[in-house]
Amino acid sequence: ELKVEQNPLFLSMQEGKNYTIYCNYSTTSDRLYWYRQDPGKSLESLFVLLSNGAVKQEGRLMASLDTKARLSTLHITAAVHDLSATYFCAPGNFGNEKLTFGTGTRLTIIP
Amino acid sequence: EAGVAQSPRYKIIEKRQSVAFWCNPISGHATLYWYQQILGQGPKLLIQFQNNGVVDDSQLPKDRFSAERLKGVDSTLKIQPAKLEDSAVYLCASSLGDRDVETQYFGPGTRLLVL
């Protein structure tokens, strides 16, 4: 059974600081999805990482994937308040659309 | 392009009552998913449809939950009878189903409270 762990579970950081969220998963996966969820809202797709070593960046967020280590990271650069949300990772495989979501990291950016 | 639509947005029922949720996926999306998200947790897949066939329902509590996707478009998820532990947000998602890059697009969810 695939297990997906994220850490930290809760992260409170000041505006302007950098930080990294980690996503570890227990079985082989060839791709990794990151989603964002605002309080009381649904999930919004952020990144799809399709291969080992893949790196994608959008604004202040950068995601990377190491399939050999079964690890993905989401790096936040110079955090701003509107990045406050819960971030979920979900490993997947080509040909199998099923996603198993991690526990989520609740990020709060403090002015 | 219209997103995934769900209704109702909120529902409060008493335990042992029944409830049904409706989902309309993005036009042209062959794959439809129902997730349960309990407060403070990540979404858990309940059932996955490819067109109108079930692909995966391994985590669906079949003694009380049922789902259908008639004509391969809209879908309904039913709970009968509801238990207190069914209080959660029920999310519907859809994807193209072309198995290349399967980004799932989520609806706004139905927030269920069982009293």
Tab-separated table of N, CA, C and O in Angstrom, chain A residues 22-98:
chain	number	residue	atom	x	y	z
A	22	TYR	N	8.662	18.863	2.156
A	22	TYR	CA	9.140	17.577	1.669
A	22	TYR	C	7.988	16.590	1.528
A	22	TYR	O	7.084	16.551	2.360
A	23	CYS	N	8.072	15.781	0.468
A	23	CYS	CA	7.064	14.764	0.208
A	23	CYS	C	7.787	13.443	-0.046
A	23	CYS	O	8.518	13.319	-1.036
A	24	ASN	N	7.612	12.500	0.867
A	24	ASN	CA	8.201	11.166	0.719
A	24	ASN	C	7.095	10.150	0.447
A	24	ASN	O	6.024	10.221	1.047
A	25	TYR	N	7.387	9.202	-0.433
A	25	TYR	CA	6.388	8.183	-0.715
A	25	TYR	C	7.047	6.809	-0.735
A	25	TYR	O	8.243	6.688	-0.951
A	26	SER	N	6.231	5.796	-0.500
A	26	SER	CA	6.797	4.485	-0.142
A	26	SER	C	7.005	3.520	-1.296
A	26	SER	O	7.755	2.556	-1.169
A	27	THR	N	6.330	3.713	-2.431
A	27	THR	CA	6.491	2.784	-3.543
A	27	THR	C	6.844	3.531	-4.818
A	27	THR	O	6.652	4.737	-4.907
A	28	THR	N	7.342	2.807	-5.782
A	28	THR	CA	7.819	3.413	-7.026
A	28	THR	C	6.708	4.174	-7.733
A	28	THR	O	5.614	3.659	-7.927
A	29	SER	N	7.021	5.385	-8.110
A	29	SER	CA	6.095	6.215	-8.887
A	29	SER	C	6.906	6.993	-9.907
A	29	SER	O	8.028	7.396	-9.619
A	30	ASP	N	6.351	7.199	-11.084
A	30	ASP	CA	7.146	7.881	-12.111
A	30	ASP	C	6.745	9.334	-12.314
A	30	ASP	O	7.307	10.015	-13.159
A	31	ARG	N	5.774	9.810	-11.526
A	31	ARG	CA	5.365	11.199	-11.611
A	31	ARG	C	4.809	11.660	-10.276
A	31	ARG	O	4.476	10.833	-9.431
A	32	LEU	N	4.720	12.976	-10.157
A	32	LEU	CA	4.301	13.531	-8.862
A	32	LEU	C	3.527	14.812	-9.128
A	32	LEU	O	3.965	15.662	-9.927
A	33	TYR	N	2.376	14.935	-8.465
A	33	TYR	CA	1.529	16.100	-8.614
A	33	TYR	C	1.547	16.913	-7.315
A	33	TYR	O	1.541	16.348	-6.220
A	34	TRP	N	1.563	18.215	-7.467
A	34	TRP	CA	1.395	19.115	-6.325
A	34	TRP	C	0.101	19.907	-6.522
A	34	TRP	O	-0.162	20.430	-7.608
A	35	TYR	N	-0.671	19.991	-5.422
A	35	TYR	CA	-1.907	20.740	-5.432
A	35	TYR	C	-1.908	21.730	-4.276
A	35	TYR	O	-1.273	21.515	-3.254
A	36	ARG	N	-2.681	22.771	-4.452
A	36	ARG	CA	-2.868	23.777	-3.406
A	36	ARG	C	-4.339	23.822	-3.036
A	36	ARG	O	-5.220	23.694	-3.895
A	37	GLN	N	-4.614	23.995	-1.732
A	37	GLN	CA	-5.996	24.132	-1.271
A	37	GLN	C	-6.094	25.304	-0.312
A	37	GLN	O	-5.467	25.298	0.751
A	38	ASP	N	-6.895	26.304	-0.671
A	38	ASP	CA	-7.173	27.410	0.230
A	38	ASP	C	-8.283	26.998	1.199
A	38	ASP	O	-9.105	26.133	0.863
A	39	PRO	N	-8.336	27.605	2.381
A	39	PRO	CA	-9.344	27.218	3.377
A	39	PRO	C	-10.757	27.260	2.816
A	39	PRO	O	-11.175	28.262	2.221
A	40	GLY	N	-11.484	26.171	2.961
A	40	GLY	CA	-12.862	26.109	2.500
A	40	GLY	C	-13.018	26.002	0.997
A	40	GLY	O	-14.142	26.065	0.493
A	41	LYS	N	-11.911	25.850	0.298
A	41	LYS	CA	-11.957	25.791	-1.171
A	41	LYS	C	-11.532	24.412	-1.659
A	41	LYS	O	-11.136	23.542	-0.883
A	42	SER	N	-11.603	24.240	-2.975
A	42	SER	CA	-11.212	22.966	-3.553
A	42	SER	C	-9.722	22.971	-3.903
A	42	SER	O	-9.001	23.907	-3.600
A	43	LEU	N	-9.265	21.893	-4.528
A	43	LEU	CA	-7.853	21.742	-4.849
A	43	LEU	C	-7.550	22.319	-6.222
A	43	LEU	O	-8.298	22.112	-7.178
A	44	GLU	N	-6.411	22.981	-6.292
A	44	GLU	CA	-5.954	23.591	-7.535
A	44	GLU	C	-4.617	22.979	-7.914
A	44	GLU	O	-3.702	22.908	-7.087
A	45	SER	N	-4.502	22.527	-9.150
A	45	SER	CA	-3.252	21.918	-9.605
A	45	SER	C	-2.146	22.966	-9.705
A	45	SER	O	-2.350	24.048	-10.247
A	46	LEU	N	-0.971	22.634	-9.166
A	46	LEU	CA	0.191	23.522	-9.258
A	46	LEU	C	1.214	22.993	-10.265
A	46	LEU	O	1.621	23.705	-11.169
A	47	PHE	N	1.680	21.781	-10.029
A	47	PHE	CA	2.740	21.218	-10.853
A	47	PHE	C	2.476	19.741	-11.141
A	47	PHE	O	1.893	19.040	-10.320
A	48	VAL	N	2.971	19.320	-12.302
A	48	VAL	CA	3.066	17.903	-12.611
A	48	VAL	C	4.519	17.630	-12.965
A	48	VAL	O	5.050	18.225	-13.897
A	49	LEU	N	5.161	16.761	-12.217
A	49	LEU	CA	6.563	16.410	-12.443
A	49	LEU	C	6.581	15.022	-13.050
A	49	LEU	O	6.130	14.063	-12.432
A	50	LEU	N	7.114	14.904	-14.261
A	50	LEU	CA	6.923	13.686	-15.040
A	50	LEU	C	8.123	12.757	-15.107
A	50	LEU	O	8.012	11.683	-15.693
A	51	SER	N	9.257	13.159	-14.556
A	51	SER	CA	10.412	12.274	-14.665
A	51	SER	C	11.401	12.563	-13.553
A	51	SER	O	11.362	13.620	-12.914
A	52	ASN	N	12.328	11.628	-13.375
A	52	ASN	CA	13.369	11.813	-12.372
A	52	ASN	C	14.203	13.050	-12.711
A	52	ASN	O	14.622	13.225	-13.850
A	53	GLY	N	14.407	13.900	-11.731
A	53	GLY	CA	15.186	15.104	-11.944
A	53	GLY	C	14.372	16.281	-12.457
A	53	GLY	O	14.912	17.372	-12.657
A	54	ALA	N	13.084	16.081	-12.677
A	54	ALA	CA	12.240	17.160	-13.200
A	54	ALA	C	12.168	18.297	-12.191
A	54	ALA	O	12.094	18.075	-10.987
A	55	VAL	N	12.237	19.503	-12.717
A	55	VAL	CA	12.110	20.715	-11.902
A	55	VAL	C	11.149	21.654	-12.618
A	55	VAL	O	11.268	21.864	-13.825
A	56	LYS	N	10.199	22.197	-11.859
A	56	LYS	CA	9.283	23.181	-12.443
A	56	LYS	C	9.157	24.363	-11.494
A	56	LYS	O	9.181	24.197	-10.278
A	57	GLN	N	9.028	25.546	-12.087
A	57	GLN	CA	8.930	26.766	-11.278
A	57	GLN	C	7.771	27.617	-11.765
A	57	GLN	O	7.519	27.733	-12.971
A	58	GLU	N	7.066	28.182	-10.810
A	58	GLU	CA	5.985	29.099	-11.101
A	58	GLU	C	6.012	30.163	-10.022
A	58	GLU	O	5.684	29.895	-8.859
A	59	GLY	N	6.449	31.356	-10.406
A	59	GLY	CA	6.521	32.444	-9.428
A	59	GLY	C	7.497	32.105	-8.317
A	59	GLY	O	8.653	31.777	-8.568
A	60	ARG	N	7.035	32.144	-7.099
A	60	ARG	CA	7.888	31.899	-5.942
A	60	ARG	C	7.942	30.431	-5.532
A	60	ARG	O	8.543	30.092	-4.504
A	61	LEU	N	7.311	29.563	-6.288
A	61	LEU	CA	7.283	28.144	-5.978
A	61	LEU	C	8.112	27.373	-6.999
A	61	LEU	O	8.020	27.624	-8.196
A	62	MET	N	8.906	26.431	-6.484
A	62	MET	CA	9.680	25.549	-7.349
A	62	MET	C	9.571	24.134	-6.817
A	62	MET	O	9.812	23.888	-5.628
A	63	ALA	N	9.222	23.198	-7.699
A	63	ALA	CA	9.053	21.810	-7.296
A	63	ALA	C	10.065	20.946	-8.026
A	63	ALA	O	10.415	21.205	-9.177
A	64	SER	N	10.539	19.895	-7.348
A	64	SER	CA	11.491	18.971	-7.950
A	64	SER	C	11.120	17.549	-7.581
A	64	SER	O	10.387	17.312	-6.612
A	65	LEU	N	11.642	16.594	-8.372
A	65	LEU	CA	11.310	15.194	-8.153
A	65	LEU	C	12.562	14.338	-8.258
A	65	LEU	O	13.313	14.436	-9.237
A	66	ASP	N	12.760	13.471	-7.281
A	66	ASP	CA	13.816	12.457	-7.299
A	66	ASP	C	13.116	11.119	-7.139
A	66	ASP	O	12.792	10.707	-6.025
A	67	THR	N	12.897	10.425	-8.244
A	67	THR	CA	12.137	9.177	-8.186
A	67	THR	C	12.940	8.062	-7.515
A	67	THR	O	12.356	7.152	-6.922
A	68	LYS	N	14.262	8.159	-7.577
A	68	LYS	CA	15.079	7.115	-6.956
A	68	LYS	C	14.997	7.196	-5.439
A	68	LYS	O	14.964	6.169	-4.747
A	69	ALA	N	14.983	8.408	-4.922
A	69	ALA	CA	14.854	8.619	-3.482
A	69	ALA	C	13.396	8.637	-3.041
A	69	ALA	O	13.119	8.708	-1.838
A	70	ARG	N	12.475	8.597	-4.011
A	70	ARG	CA	11.036	8.678	-3.722
A	70	ARG	C	10.749	9.945	-2.913
A	70	ARG	O	10.092	9.914	-1.856
A	71	LEU	N	11.242	11.049	-3.441
A	71	LEU	CA	11.166	12.322	-2.732
A	71	LEU	C	10.862	13.446	-3.702
A	71	LEU	O	11.452	13.537	-4.789
A	72	SER	N	9.925	14.300	-3.308
A	72	SER	CA	9.691	15.535	-4.027
A	72	SER	C	9.762	16.684	-3.039
A	72	SER	O	9.437	16.520	-1.858
A	73	THR	N	10.220	17.825	-3.521
A	73	THR	CA	10.293	19.002	-2.676
A	73	THR	C	9.533	20.158	-3.328
A	73	THR	O	9.458	20.245	-4.560
A	74	LEU	N	8.972	20.997	-2.500
A	74	LEU	CA	8.330	22.230	-2.947
A	74	LEU	C	9.012	23.360	-2.208
A	74	LEU	O	8.901	23.473	-0.987
A	75	HIS	N	9.765	24.165	-2.947
A	75	HIS	CA	10.546	25.236	-2.342
A	75	HIS	C	9.836	26.568	-2.525
A	75	HIS	O	9.370	26.887	-3.623
A	76	ILE	N	9.776	27.308	-1.439
A	76	ILE	CA	9.136	28.620	-1.446
A	76	ILE	C	10.222	29.672	-1.276
A	76	ILE	O	11.013	29.617	-0.326
A	77	THR	N	10.257	30.600	-2.192
A	77	THR	CA	11.263	31.655	-2.160
A	77	THR	C	10.610	32.987	-1.826
A	77	THR	O	9.622	33.373	-2.457
A	78	ALA	N	11.172	33.679	-0.840
A	78	ALA	CA	10.692	35.015	-0.464
A	78	ALA	C	9.179	35.021	-0.306
A	78	ALA	O	8.457	35.695	-1.032
A	79	ALA	N	8.715	34.260	0.668
A	79	ALA	CA	7.276	34.018	0.846
A	79	ALA	C	6.475	35.323	0.966
A	79	ALA	O	6.920	36.301	1.567
A	80	VAL	N	5.290	35.284	0.383
A	80	VAL	CA	4.333	36.384	0.514
A	80	VAL	C	3.034	35.818	1.058
A	80	VAL	O	2.758	34.614	0.952
A	81	HIS	N	2.203	36.699	1.612
A	81	HIS	CA	1.009	36.274	2.340
A	81	HIS	C	0.081	35.414	1.495
A	81	HIS	O	-0.516	34.446	1.992
A	82	ASP	N	-0.035	35.713	0.199
A	82	ASP	CA	-1.017	34.981	-0.603
A	82	ASP	C	-0.604	33.559	-0.924
A	82	ASP	O	-1.346	32.826	-1.589
A	83	LEU	N	0.565	33.146	-0.437
A	83	LEU	CA	0.952	31.738	-0.544
A	83	LEU	C	0.410	30.903	0.612
A	83	LEU	O	0.568	29.680	0.625
A	84	SER	N	-0.218	31.542	1.576
A	84	SER	CA	-0.808	30.809	2.698
A	84	SER	C	-1.899	29.879	2.178
A	84	SER	O	-2.854	30.318	1.532
A	85	ALA	N	-1.743	28.584	2.454
A	85	ALA	CA	-2.676	27.565	1.956
A	85	ALA	C	-2.191	26.218	2.480
A	85	ALA	O	-1.166	26.135	3.153
A	86	THR	N	-2.928	25.162	2.140
A	86	THR	CA	-2.455	23.806	2.408
A	86	THR	C	-1.971	23.206	1.100
A	86	THR	O	-2.666	23.298	0.073
A	87	TYR	N	-0.793	22.612	1.113
A	87	TYR	CA	-0.184	22.044	-0.074
A	87	TYR	C	-0.158	20.520	0.043
A	87	TYR	O	0.271	19.979	1.054
A	88	PHE	N	-0.637	19.867	-1.014
A	88	PHE	CA	-0.674	18.411	-1.050
A	88	PHE	C	0.185	17.898	-2.194
A	88	PHE	O	0.178	18.460	-3.288
A	89	CYS	N	0.883	16.793	-1.938
A	89	CYS	CA	1.563	16.080	-3.011
A	89	CYS	C	0.835	14.763	-3.254
A	89	CYS	O	0.163	14.240	-2.355
A	90	ALA	N	0.970	14.238	-4.470
A	90	ALA	CA	0.310	12.978	-4.819
A	90	ALA	C	1.133	12.283	-5.895
A	90	ALA	O	1.199	12.763	-7.033
A	91	PRO	N	1.770	11.161	-5.561
A	91	PRO	CA	2.499	10.393	-6.570
A	91	PRO	C	1.534	9.666	-7.492
A	91	PRO	O	0.420	9.322	-7.096
A	92	GLY	N	1.986	9.418	-8.715
A	92	GLY	CA	1.178	8.678	-9.671
A	92	GLY	C	2.059	7.903	-10.616
A	92	GLY	O	3.290	7.963	-10.537
A	93	ASN	N	1.432	7.172	-11.515
A	93	ASN	CA	2.152	6.397	-12.512
A	93	ASN	C	1.464	6.512	-13.856
A	93	ASN	O	0.237	6.595	-13.932
A	94	PHE	N	2.296	6.469	-14.907
A	94	PHE	CA	1.761	6.509	-16.270
A	94	PHE	C	0.831	5.327	-16.480
A	94	PHE	O	1.153	4.201	-16.119
A	95	GLY	N	-0.339	5.582	-17.037
A	95	GLY	CA	-1.285	4.520	-17.321
A	95	GLY	C	-2.203	4.190	-16.166
A	95	GLY	O	-3.087	3.352	-16.298
A	96	ASN	N	-2.009	4.823	-15.025
A	96	ASN	CA	-2.855	4.598	-13.853
A	96	ASN	C	-3.177	5.956	-13.256
A	96	ASN	O	-2.317	6.596	-12.673
A	97	GLU	N	-4.435	6.370	-13.427
A	97	GLU	CA	-4.769	7.724	-13.006
A	97	GLU	C	-4.961	7.880	-11.506
A	97	GLU	O	-5.108	8.988	-11.002
A	98	LYS	N	-4.949	6.784	-10.767
A	98	LYS	CA	-5.233	6.866	-9.342
A	98	LYS	C	-4.152	7.663	-8.623
A	98	LYS	O	-2.959	7.443	-8.828
